[in-house]
Amino acid sequence: MSEAAHTQPTTDVLSRLDSESAGLSASEARTRRDRYGENEITRGSERTPLDIAVAQFDSALIWVLVAAAILSVWAGNAIDAVLIAVIVVGNGLFGFVQDYRAEGTLESLRELTAPTATVRRDGQSVEVDATELVPGDVIELESGDVVPADARLIDCQSLEVDEAALTGESTPVSKGTDPVDADAPLAERESMVYKGTNVTRGSGVAVLTATGMDTEVGAIARQLAGTEETDTPLQTELDTLGRTLGIGVIVLAALVVPLLVFRGTELVQAALTAISLAVAAVPEGLPAVVTLTLALGVRKMADENALVRRLPAVEALGSVDVICTDKTGTLTEGRMSVSRIWVNDAVVDSDEMYGDALPDRVATVLRAGTLCSDATLEAGDPTERAIVMAADESGIDVERLRQDYPRTDEIPFSSERKWMGTVHDDTVYAKGAPEVILSKCARVLTDTGPADLTPDRAEQIKEQVGTFADDALRVLAVAYTEDVDVVERDDTTGDADDVSDDLTFAGLVGMIDPAREEVADAIAATERAGVGVKMVTGDNVRTAAAIAGELGLGQRVMEGGDVEDCSEDTLRDRVESVDVFARTSPEHKVRVLQALQVNGHTVAMTGDGVNDAPALKNADIGVAMGVRGTDVAKQASDVILLDDNYATIERAIERGRAIFDNVWKFVGYLLSANVAEVAIVFIASLFGYLVLPAVQLLWINLLTDGLPALALGADPKSGDVMQRPPRDSDRGIVDHDMLALIGGTGVISTLVMLGLLLVTLAGASAVTPYAMTMVFTGFVFLEFEKLYVIRWLRETPTLSNRWLASAVGGSILLQLAVLYTPLNVYFGTVPLGLVDWGLIGGVLLLALPLYLAVASGVKRL
């Protein structure tokens, strides 16, 4: 019923709903409530806290870490097992908190309704709980009310409703009772009001056509309930990496044990070697490093007005290649502002308006518009408030003006009149739709005073109205007269209800929600970085196209109705070339988003209203507005902009790319170390040498995977981070660059360390403590050298991270402690002399140019 109600006369709607203007009886309302249920947004299937907690450990890398802990216990290293367990539990707790908070999305929708409503029952107006309303109920609406359900208007007086949260329309919508076209989009159904929207002016009476989940908000709730959370690229890649490592560990152990036993190694010794290999293959610190790096990014982004709700979203921002952005408040300032004033063949822009010398005729227009309005500097109708603010900014003392010219009578605005008038002792002011105000004028204000409004002058004014409208300005006309006798009064009540056609036309006021100053540069920066920008808005085509042109976006526009009519294949083709999608509904936004995703794009979607929630939740990255955004939009998002500013998105993308750089560096660092460890242990074991036992491998991993790897998360961004194209989301973190790095540096580390082993063995048939200590210590220092080479590969200045320098220094001290303190008993090491350190230094000098050669090759890939 709700879908067709806007097209039908009120009498037909009432008849089809078996209702009347006096409302339902209480008994009939109870009967219908049994049939339709309560007027509320129902929950979908919910995840329990236990479900959320268990899901945190459903990751291949987590299970590999659990296996590493078990192997560590088996190897007699309980401390390392405890450390790994702490890492696993800590990551699980953090994820639980994030996911538990995200479950509030549908709850926010449930709360988006009026707690009570005024309804006509048994011919009386009564206040009831809004959940008790049923289709056919007749409700009464006043300024300040929240509409409790979808309804068809049957009577209204000057009714305006703020539908921005549902439609994206930037200004309140005037309502009426006349039917509208069947194909009118939601934002243009003036005969309807919808659940969760706000009455900003006037009053009305409406019959409910849909309640609960059958409302437009209910349809959004169903979309949200059917949307599954998707993993970010990094989550997917780390899970794949974990599975690969897990399989690799199992295969390696299965091969090594029988091979060594076949070569005559004792079973216990073969098992110890297998444990060492398994421990060497697992990057125990990877989850902790990823978590800390992302957390550092979250803190930095919060300082830059971007609040991250899901930790992995920080990195995912770096792979975004299309931004679908809302217009109002994101690209624009989110408030109406006077842009231009026309006074008798002269256009005055805002710069002249707010200068030192305000032209007299402009001052007349602003004073008249201010006196003929109900808005204040702080609140009121957006267009009226824009005029009052313009008057204030141009030097007019608004409060003093209203005190000096008190209002003595008024003709209130109505959607039928399309104008309002006020009387101030002997002066009458009027403002409203230009065509209506013009019809009530006999004169026009010129630079020499009032002159007759000739047909030519009237035509000139109409042309100027068209010029303003072509520039997407909302236009109001202002007029006045010093003859109060023009006011016409109702014969019965004596109230003022019209004026005769004898006013003086003062001028036109052109208003727009202006583009933010910094947004054009931010859009240019994101486009230079290979990120496409598309405006997706509920606003009309003309306004959307004008703002897009001002910001440097393209002018190819597609309306929501056309999106709806397109097939999936056609839409996939169209979305690539269209720059602006106007008059879009929630369903249109989701279709545009999904078409881009099917085309292989990683998409960030911005929004603030209830209507944006499905798109925010379906997007790869949902970005909600923190200032004017609804709770529903915020709960459905991954990132909240604390300043509602597109420029913040650009900074967030830059931060996301920098974070991915850091993740790439330490994943490459950790895996290249693990590959070298496995290769050294495996190859040496084939020749009967057990080098780097499990305790030493765990210590190496603790030193290299620990503080230095964590400190990499604090690396500053490289200078070219926004000059590169976005990362291909189909290209894993272990890409060909990283494979080349891992393979090249892994081979170098393995050969250099095996060479050091041969030198220090001096022909011994078994590994001596001295040889083991040299390889153990040499490998630690070799890893720190490689760490700085990898940073150079990503163009990170060598001395730019004091935390890293401190971490490396601390790790070196810890390594010296296991050589020169009683701890060496537990690690099987012996103190080294100056000659030994010289040999290790020679190894480092030999490896450095080889590492740099590999890094240079990777750069050229």
mmCIF file of N, CA, C and O in Angstrom, residues 57 232 397 612 663:
data_model
loop_
_atom_site.group_PDB
_atom_site.id
_atom_site.type_symbol
_atom_site.label_atom_id
_atom_site.label_comp_id
_atom_site.label_asym_id
_atom_site.label_seq_id
_atom_site.Cartn_x
_atom_site.Cartn_y
_atom_site.Cartn_z
ATOM 1 N N PHE A 57 39.157 -16.607 16.826
ATOM 2 C CA PHE A 57 40.239 -17.599 16.732
ATOM 3 C C PHE A 57 40.099 -18.480 15.497
ATOM 4 O O PHE A 57 40.779 -19.478 15.360
ATOM 5 N N THR A 232 38.885 -7.495 5.145
ATOM 6 C CA THR A 232 39.703 -6.567 4.379
ATOM 7 C C THR A 232 40.765 -7.366 3.629
ATOM 8 O O THR A 232 41.015 -8.537 3.944
ATOM 9 N N ASP A 397 23.582 44.468 12.540
ATOM 10 C CA ASP A 397 23.314 43.954 13.884
ATOM 11 C C ASP A 397 21.898 43.387 13.889
ATOM 12 O O ASP A 397 20.909 44.128 14.015
ATOM 13 N N ASP A 612 21.991 5.680 3.907
ATOM 14 C CA ASP A 612 23.349 5.314 3.490
ATOM 15 C C ASP A 612 23.848 4.026 4.153
ATOM 16 O O ASP A 612 24.860 3.473 3.723
ATOM 17 N N VAL A 663 53.516 -2.534 6.992
ATOM 18 C CA VAL A 663 53.147 -3.953 7.094
ATOM 19 C C VAL A 663 53.974 -4.765 6.097
ATOM 20 O O VAL A 663 54.511 -5.824 6.423
#
